[in-house]
Steps between C-alpha positions, in 0.01 A plus 500: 500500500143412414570151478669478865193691623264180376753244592477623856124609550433134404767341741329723774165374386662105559626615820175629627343160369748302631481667872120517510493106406716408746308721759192282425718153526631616819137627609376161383775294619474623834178414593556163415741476814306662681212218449784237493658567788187416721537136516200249599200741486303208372522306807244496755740676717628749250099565428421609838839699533380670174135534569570686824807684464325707162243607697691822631867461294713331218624201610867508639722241346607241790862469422590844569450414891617255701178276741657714818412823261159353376342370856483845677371648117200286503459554880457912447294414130247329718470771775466689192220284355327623830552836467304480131233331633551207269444178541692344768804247369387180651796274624493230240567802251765681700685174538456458082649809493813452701518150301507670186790759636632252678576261207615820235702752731845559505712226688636639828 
């Protein structure tokens, strides 16, 4: 009886192990889509879509909304932008903006 008690404290211990190391690949693994699935950040257009849409939330991904979704979006964030008193979004960095959506949203 003894020996059965061993033999199954330790295959509860490797359990336990296993499940918290997988929790921490999963943790891990996850925020590596997350970063991934933001495509083109690194372009000028990306930048300024970046750059301005951190300034008061996380940045949505663009291919969970089609351009039709997107356009009134960014209309409302820049009535928003007003509202906060920031600085305005001049036009050659709204238009960035919907190029950036524009070229990563979901197809209609």
């Amino acid at each position: 009886m003894r020996r059965h008690k061993i033999f199954h404290n330790s295959r509860s211990l490797s359990t336990t192990l296993f499940c918290k190391t997988l929790l921490i690949a999963i943790v891990f693994l996850s925020g590596c889509v997350a970063l991934s699935g933001m495509p083109d950040l690194r372009t000028p257009d990306g930048q300024i879509y970046a750059k301005r849409c951190k300034q008061c939330h996380g940045l949505p991904e663009p291919r969970f909304r089609t351009m039709r979704e997107w356009e009134p979006i960014v209309l409302n964030m820049m009535d928003k932008i007003r509202e906060k008193e920031l600085q305005p979004l001049p036009m050659n960095e709204h238009e960035a903006i919907l190029r950036y959506l524009a070229r990563h949203a979901k197809p209609e």
